PDB file of C-alpha atoms in Angstrom:
ATOM      1  CA  MET P   9     -67.616  10.759  44.433  1.00  0.00           C
ATOM      2  CA  LYS P  10     -67.102  10.099  48.097  1.00  0.00           C
ATOM      3  CA  THR P  11     -66.195  13.126  50.257  1.00  0.00           C
ATOM      4  CA  ILE P  12     -62.233  13.666  50.254  1.00  0.00           C
ATOM      5  CA  THR P  13     -61.030  14.761  53.469  1.00  0.00           C
ATOM      6  CA  THR P  14     -57.179  14.072  53.369  1.00  0.00           C
ATOM      7  CA  ILE P  15     -54.510  14.842  50.854  1.00  0.00           C
ATOM      8  CA  GLU P  16     -53.773  10.880  50.502  1.00  0.00           C
ATOM      9  CA  GLU P  17     -57.497  10.436  49.672  1.00  0.00           C
ATOM     10  CA  CYS P  18     -57.187  13.188  47.059  1.00  0.00           C
ATOM     11  CA  ARG P  19     -54.051  11.422  45.682  1.00  0.00           C
ATOM     12  CA  LYS P  20     -55.864   8.077  45.424  1.00  0.00           C
ATOM     13  CA  ILE P  21     -58.773   9.624  43.465  1.00  0.00           C
ATOM     14  CA  LEU P  22     -56.686  11.572  41.233  1.00  0.00           C
ATOM     15  CA  LYS P  23     -54.730   8.377  40.325  1.00  0.00           C
ATOM     16  CA  GLU P  24     -57.857   6.699  39.483  1.00  0.00           C
ATOM     17  CA  GLU P  25     -59.453   9.381  37.497  1.00  0.00           C
ATOM     18  CA  ILE P  26     -56.544  10.812  35.471  1.00  0.00           C
ATOM     19  CA  LYS P  27     -56.495   9.239  32.136  1.00  0.00           C
ATOM     20  CA  THR P  28     -53.340   8.194  30.212  1.00  0.00           C
ATOM     21  CA  PHE P  29     -53.366   8.377  26.429  1.00  0.00           C
ATOM     22  CA  PRO P  30     -50.575   6.320  24.980  1.00  0.00           C
ATOM     23  CA  ASP P  31     -48.464   7.389  22.047  1.00  0.00           C
ATOM     24  CA  TRP P  32     -49.851  10.959  22.028  1.00  0.00           C
ATOM     25  CA  PRO P  33     -48.947  13.601  20.846  1.00  0.00           C
ATOM     26  CA  GLU P  34     -46.326  11.023  19.308  1.00  0.00           C
ATOM     27  CA  LYS P  35     -45.227   7.427  19.740  1.00  0.00           C
ATOM     28  CA  GLY P  36     -43.526   6.592  22.985  1.00  0.00           C
ATOM     29  CA  VAL P  37     -45.234   9.429  24.806  1.00  0.00           C
ATOM     30  CA  ASN P  38     -48.038   8.435  27.488  1.00  0.00           C
ATOM     31  CA  PHE P  39     -49.888  11.631  27.941  1.00  0.00           C
ATOM     32  CA  LYS P  40     -51.430  12.256  31.265  1.00  0.00           C
ATOM     33  CA  ASP P  41     -54.648  14.381  30.801  1.00  0.00           C
ATOM     34  CA  VAL P  42     -56.046  16.733  33.431  1.00  0.00           C
ATOM     35  CA  GLN P  43     -59.393  16.900  31.646  1.00  0.00           C
ATOM     36  CA  SER P  44     -60.879  14.303  34.015  1.00  0.00           C
ATOM     37  CA  ILE P  45     -60.142  16.595  36.916  1.00  0.00           C
ATOM     38  CA  LEU P  46     -61.736  19.632  35.208  1.00  0.00           C
ATOM     39  CA  PHE P  47     -64.882  17.734  34.216  1.00  0.00           C
ATOM     40  CA  ASN P  48     -65.497  16.925  37.788  1.00  0.00           C
ATOM     41  CA  PRO P  49     -66.080  20.181  39.763  1.00  0.00           C
ATOM     42  CA  GLU P  50     -65.679  18.560  43.044  1.00  0.00           C
ATOM     43  CA  LEU P  51     -62.492  16.873  42.113  1.00  0.00           C
ATOM     44  CA  ALA P  52     -61.293  20.150  40.631  1.00  0.00           C
ATOM     45  CA  LEU P  53     -62.007  22.024  43.925  1.00  0.00           C
ATOM     46  CA  VAL P  54     -60.435  19.309  46.092  1.00  0.00           C
ATOM     47  CA  THR P  55     -57.269  19.304  43.727  1.00  0.00           C
ATOM     48  CA  SER P  56     -57.021  23.128  43.988  1.00  0.00           C
ATOM     49  CA  HIS P  57     -57.437  23.016  47.758  1.00  0.00           C
ATOM     50  CA  TYR P  58     -54.454  20.370  48.214  1.00  0.00           C
ATOM     51  CA  LEU P  59     -52.312  22.230  45.712  1.00  0.00           C
ATOM     52  CA  GLN P  60     -52.659  25.255  47.986  1.00  0.00           C
ATOM     53  CA  GLU P  61     -51.577  23.049  50.854  1.00  0.00           C
ATOM     54  CA  LEU P  62     -48.398  22.659  49.122  1.00  0.00           C
ATOM     55  CA  LEU P  63     -47.567  26.204  48.551  1.00  0.00           C
ATOM     56  CA  PRO P  64     -44.155  27.340  50.415  1.00  0.00           C
ATOM     57  CA  LYS P  65     -45.193  29.178  53.519  1.00  0.00           C
ATOM     58  CA  LYS P  66     -43.424  31.286  56.187  1.00  0.00           C
ATOM     59  CA  ASP P  67     -46.300  30.667  58.496  1.00  0.00           C
ATOM     60  CA  SER P  68     -50.082  30.112  58.243  1.00  0.00           C
ATOM     61  CA  ASN P  69     -50.643  33.688  56.800  1.00  0.00           C
ATOM     62  CA  SER P  70     -47.546  34.473  54.635  1.00  0.00           C
ATOM     63  CA  PHE P  71     -45.785  32.796  51.849  1.00  0.00           C
ATOM     64  CA  LEU P  72     -42.186  32.427  50.648  1.00  0.00           C
ATOM     65  CA  PHE P  73     -42.977  33.832  47.148  1.00  0.00           C
ATOM     66  CA  ASN P  74     -44.328  37.057  46.010  1.00  0.00           C
ATOM     67  CA  LYS P  75     -45.215  36.131  42.386  1.00  0.00           C
ATOM     68  CA  ILE P  76     -46.329  32.949  40.630  1.00  0.00           C
ATOM     69  CA  LEU P  77     -45.466  32.013  37.074  1.00  0.00           C
ATOM     70  CA  CYS P  78     -47.861  29.658  35.232  1.00  0.00           C
ATOM     71  CA  PHE P  79     -47.691  27.850  31.924  1.00  0.00           C
ATOM     72  CA  ASP P  80     -49.967  28.128  28.984  1.00  0.00           C
ATOM     73  CA  ALA P  81     -52.478  26.463  29.034  1.00  0.00           C
ATOM     74  CA  ARG P  82     -52.814  23.854  31.626  1.00  0.00           C
ATOM     75  CA  GLY P  83     -50.769  25.656  34.251  1.00  0.00           C
ATOM     76  CA  PHE P  84     -53.300  28.408  34.089  1.00  0.00           C
ATOM     77  CA  LEU P  85     -56.033  26.324  35.251  1.00  0.00           C
ATOM     78  CA  PHE P  86     -55.033  25.779  38.751  1.00  0.00           C
ATOM     79  CA  GLY P  87     -52.234  28.580  38.907  1.00  0.00           C
ATOM     80  CA  PHE P  88     -54.981  31.128  39.060  1.00  0.00           C
ATOM     81  CA  ASP P  89     -56.417  29.519  42.088  1.00  0.00           C
ATOM     82  CA  LEU P  90     -53.000  29.529  43.654  1.00  0.00           C
ATOM     83  CA  ALA P  91     -52.340  33.087  42.838  1.00  0.00           C
ATOM     84  CA  LYS P  92     -55.763  34.215  44.446  1.00  0.00           C
ATOM     85  CA  ALA P  93     -55.122  31.863  47.524  1.00  0.00           C
ATOM     86  CA  SER P  94     -51.848  33.454  48.209  1.00  0.00           C
ATOM     87  CA  ASN P  95     -52.887  36.938  47.228  1.00  0.00           C
ATOM     88  CA  THR P  96     -49.876  37.168  44.797  1.00  0.00           C
ATOM     89  CA  PRO P  97     -49.542  38.312  41.163  1.00  0.00           C
ATOM     90  CA  MET P  98     -49.903  35.752  38.440  1.00  0.00           C
ATOM     91  CA  ILE P  99     -47.386  35.832  35.393  1.00  0.00           C
ATOM     92  CA  LEU P 100     -48.428  34.087  32.248  1.00  0.00           C
ATOM     93  CA  ALA P 101     -45.617  32.022  30.424  1.00  0.00           C
ATOM     94  CA  ARG P 102     -46.751  31.425  26.939  1.00  0.00           C
ATOM     95  CA  LYS P 103     -45.439  30.066  23.523  1.00  0.00           C
ATOM     96  CA  HIS P 104     -43.707  32.375  21.009  1.00  0.00           C
ATOM     97  CA  GLY P 105     -45.938  35.030  19.516  1.00  0.00           C
ATOM     98  CA  LYS P 106     -48.796  34.988  22.136  1.00  0.00           C
ATOM     99  CA  LEU P 107     -47.742  38.067  24.255  1.00  0.00           C
ATOM    100  CA  PRO P 108     -47.933  41.558  23.226  1.00  0.00           C
ATOM    101  CA  GLY P 109     -45.045  44.043  23.993  1.00  0.00           C
ATOM    102  CA  GLU P 110     -41.440  43.281  24.897  1.00  0.00           C
ATOM    103  CA  VAL P 111     -40.863  39.833  26.088  1.00  0.00           C
ATOM    104  CA  VAL P 112     -38.041  37.625  27.843  1.00  0.00           C
ATOM    105  CA  THR P 113     -37.698  34.397  25.707  1.00  0.00           C
ATOM    106  CA  GLN P 114     -36.120  31.026  26.704  1.00  0.00           C
ATOM    107  CA  THR P 115     -35.790  28.124  24.188  1.00  0.00           C
ATOM    108  CA  PHE P 116     -35.838  24.603  25.657  1.00  0.00           C
ATOM    109  CA  GLU P 117     -36.021  20.976  24.770  1.00  0.00           C
ATOM    110  CA  LYS P 118     -39.269  18.983  25.468  1.00  0.00           C
ATOM    111  CA  GLU P 119     -39.850  15.273  25.540  1.00  0.00           C
ATOM    112  CA  TYR P 120     -41.039  15.353  21.953  1.00  0.00           C
ATOM    113  CA  GLY P 121     -39.172  18.275  20.414  1.00  0.00           C
ATOM    114  CA  LEU P 122     -37.784  21.984  20.691  1.00  0.00           C
ATOM    115  CA  ASP P 123     -39.975  24.649  22.170  1.00  0.00           C
ATOM    116  CA  GLU P 124     -39.849  28.262  23.323  1.00  0.00           C
ATOM    117  CA  ILE P 125     -41.535  30.088  26.186  1.00  0.00           C
ATOM    118  CA  GLN P 126     -41.988  33.872  26.806  1.00  0.00           C
ATOM    119  CA  VAL P 127     -43.035  36.307  29.586  1.00  0.00           C
ATOM    120  CA  GLN P 128     -43.686  39.963  29.227  1.00  0.00           C
ATOM    121  CA  ALA P 129     -40.761  42.119  30.238  1.00  0.00           C
ATOM    122  CA  GLY P 130     -40.941  44.005  33.444  1.00  0.00           C
ATOM    123  CA  LEU P 131     -43.227  41.594  35.333  1.00  0.00           C
ATOM    124  CA  ILE P 132     -40.263  39.708  37.055  1.00  0.00           C
ATOM    125  CA  ASN P 133     -37.836  42.078  38.832  1.00  0.00           C
ATOM    126  CA  PRO P 134     -34.616  41.651  40.942  1.00  0.00           C
ATOM    127  CA  GLY P 135     -35.547  40.725  44.559  1.00  0.00           C
ATOM    128  CA  ASP P 136     -38.649  38.829  43.488  1.00  0.00           C
ATOM    129  CA  LYS P 137     -39.213  35.363  44.683  1.00  0.00           C
ATOM    130  CA  VAL P 138     -41.176  33.416  42.033  1.00  0.00           C
ATOM    131  CA  LEU P 139     -42.994  30.207  42.520  1.00  0.00           C
ATOM    132  CA  ILE P 140     -43.331  28.130  39.305  1.00  0.00           C
ATOM    133  CA  HIS P 141     -46.537  26.274  38.710  1.00  0.00           C
ATOM    134  CA  ASP P 142     -47.522  23.756  35.810  1.00  0.00           C
ATOM    135  CA  ASP P 143     -49.816  20.825  35.551  1.00  0.00           C
ATOM    136  CA  LEU P 144     -47.019  18.153  34.975  1.00  0.00           C
ATOM    137  CA  LEU P 145     -43.246  17.599  35.760  1.00  0.00           C
ATOM    138  CA  ALA P 146     -41.805  15.241  33.092  1.00  0.00           C
ATOM    139  CA  THR P 147     -38.475  15.985  31.714  1.00  0.00           C
ATOM    140  CA  GLY P 148     -38.079  19.558  33.403  1.00  0.00           C
ATOM    141  CA  GLY P 149     -37.621  21.254  30.184  1.00  0.00           C
ATOM    142  CA  THR P 150     -40.521  23.793  30.397  1.00  0.00           C
ATOM    143  CA  ALA P 151     -39.909  24.314  34.274  1.00  0.00           C
ATOM    144  CA  GLY P 152     -36.252  24.825  33.755  1.00  0.00           C
ATOM    145  CA  ALA P 153     -36.850  27.281  30.968  1.00  0.00           C
ATOM    146  CA  ALA P 154     -39.160  29.358  33.273  1.00  0.00           C
ATOM    147  CA  ALA P 155     -36.338  29.162  35.977  1.00  0.00           C
ATOM    148  CA  GLU P 156     -33.893  30.526  33.455  1.00  0.00           C
ATOM    149  CA  ILE P 157     -36.216  33.369  32.714  1.00  0.00           C
ATOM    150  CA  ILE P 158     -36.524  34.113  36.349  1.00  0.00           C
ATOM    151  CA  LEU P 159     -32.684  34.116  36.680  1.00  0.00           C
ATOM    152  CA  LYS P 160     -32.361  36.377  33.625  1.00  0.00           C
ATOM    153  CA  CYS P 161     -34.526  38.933  35.238  1.00  0.00           C
ATOM    154  CA  GLY P 162     -32.422  38.807  38.321  1.00  0.00           C
ATOM    155  CA  ALA P 163     -35.005  37.231  40.556  1.00  0.00           C
ATOM    156  CA  GLU P 164     -34.924  34.187  42.827  1.00  0.00           C
ATOM    157  CA  ILE P 165     -36.849  30.792  42.156  1.00  0.00           C
ATOM    158  CA  ALA P 166     -38.937  30.092  45.144  1.00  0.00           C
ATOM    159  CA  GLY P 167     -39.814  26.481  44.185  1.00  0.00           C
ATOM    160  CA  PHE P 168     -42.004  24.567  41.952  1.00  0.00           C
ATOM    161  CA  ASN P 169     -45.533  23.272  42.250  1.00  0.00           C
ATOM    162  CA  PHE P 170     -47.143  20.603  40.142  1.00  0.00           C
ATOM    163  CA  ILE P 171     -50.211  18.537  40.147  1.00  0.00           C
ATOM    164  CA  MET P 172     -48.323  15.422  38.727  1.00  0.00           C
ATOM    165  CA  ASP P 173     -44.673  14.327  38.777  1.00  0.00           C
ATOM    166  CA  LEU P 174     -43.748  11.626  36.331  1.00  0.00           C
ATOM    167  CA  SER P 175     -40.887  10.364  38.734  1.00  0.00           C
ATOM    168  CA  PHE P 176     -39.582   7.929  36.215  1.00  0.00           C
ATOM    169  CA  LEU P 177     -38.440  10.725  34.080  1.00  0.00           C
ATOM    170  CA  PRO P 178     -35.589  13.003  34.889  1.00  0.00           C
ATOM    171  CA  GLY P 179     -37.511  16.312  35.583  1.00  0.00           C
ATOM    172  CA  ARG P 180     -36.915  16.446  39.414  1.00  0.00           C
ATOM    173  CA  LYS P 181     -33.383  15.849  38.821  1.00  0.00           C
ATOM    174  CA  VAL P 182     -33.115  18.860  36.274  1.00  0.00           C
ATOM    175  CA  LEU P 183     -34.895  21.184  38.668  1.00  0.00           C
ATOM    176  CA  GLN P 184     -32.436  20.400  41.510  1.00  0.00           C
ATOM    177  CA  LYS P 185     -29.856  22.668  39.872  1.00  0.00           C
ATOM    178  CA  TYR P 186     -32.148  25.468  40.693  1.00  0.00           C
ATOM    179  CA  VAL P 187     -33.586  24.617  44.095  1.00  0.00           C
ATOM    180  CA  HIS P 188     -33.360  22.095  46.909  1.00  0.00           C
ATOM    181  CA  ASP P 189     -35.655  19.036  46.238  1.00  0.00           C
ATOM    182  CA  SER P 190     -37.897  19.963  49.237  1.00  0.00           C
ATOM    183  CA  LYS P 191     -38.975  23.025  47.151  1.00  0.00           C
ATOM    184  CA  ILE P 192     -40.111  20.772  44.253  1.00  0.00           C
ATOM    185  CA  GLN P 193     -43.664  19.977  45.323  1.00  0.00           C
ATOM    186  CA  ALA P 194     -46.192  17.649  43.444  1.00  0.00           C
ATOM    187  CA  LEU P 195     -49.642  16.506  44.468  1.00  0.00           C
ATOM    188  CA  LEU P 196     -49.050  13.125  43.165  1.00  0.00           C
ATOM    189  CA  LYS P 197     -46.155  11.104  41.720  1.00  0.00           C
ATOM    190  CA  PHE P 198     -46.491   8.354  38.992  1.00  0.00           C
TER     191      PHE P 198
END
């Protein structure tokens, strides 16, 4: 792989490398798989770097969020890098029954069925500004559910950060009810 020195070069390589699996997990869904990024350590490093460049910042040394919420499981992969780079706590959003203790729950509709996410109670508090990270923005169901949990906890949604935005689906429009479009960042769009 050639040396990647700009965000545009990164986007070009990602579009070439990310594999699409038609009709998975069910007919009509074209699944975009991040495995090809993870299988190439150099590409994973560059992807992480440019995702960090998209983080909302006050200035070069401070960020416009104090916590980052990431989704099970693919959101964890780069979300942990983002949390470390911004020196902020990372909150795990997981499927029903995967977290111990008291939880905050939100049900939502995905592109292929009904689902539910949870976060441990007490991790998001009034006054927090929480950034939401996941690998993919499609219909906006998962990210919208996280936004609802943040609002239930009395906190503010600082924005959204994704590797991919499937711009032909309504996800961005769904998230615009929570934040201005400029706060919805994706490394690349399909």
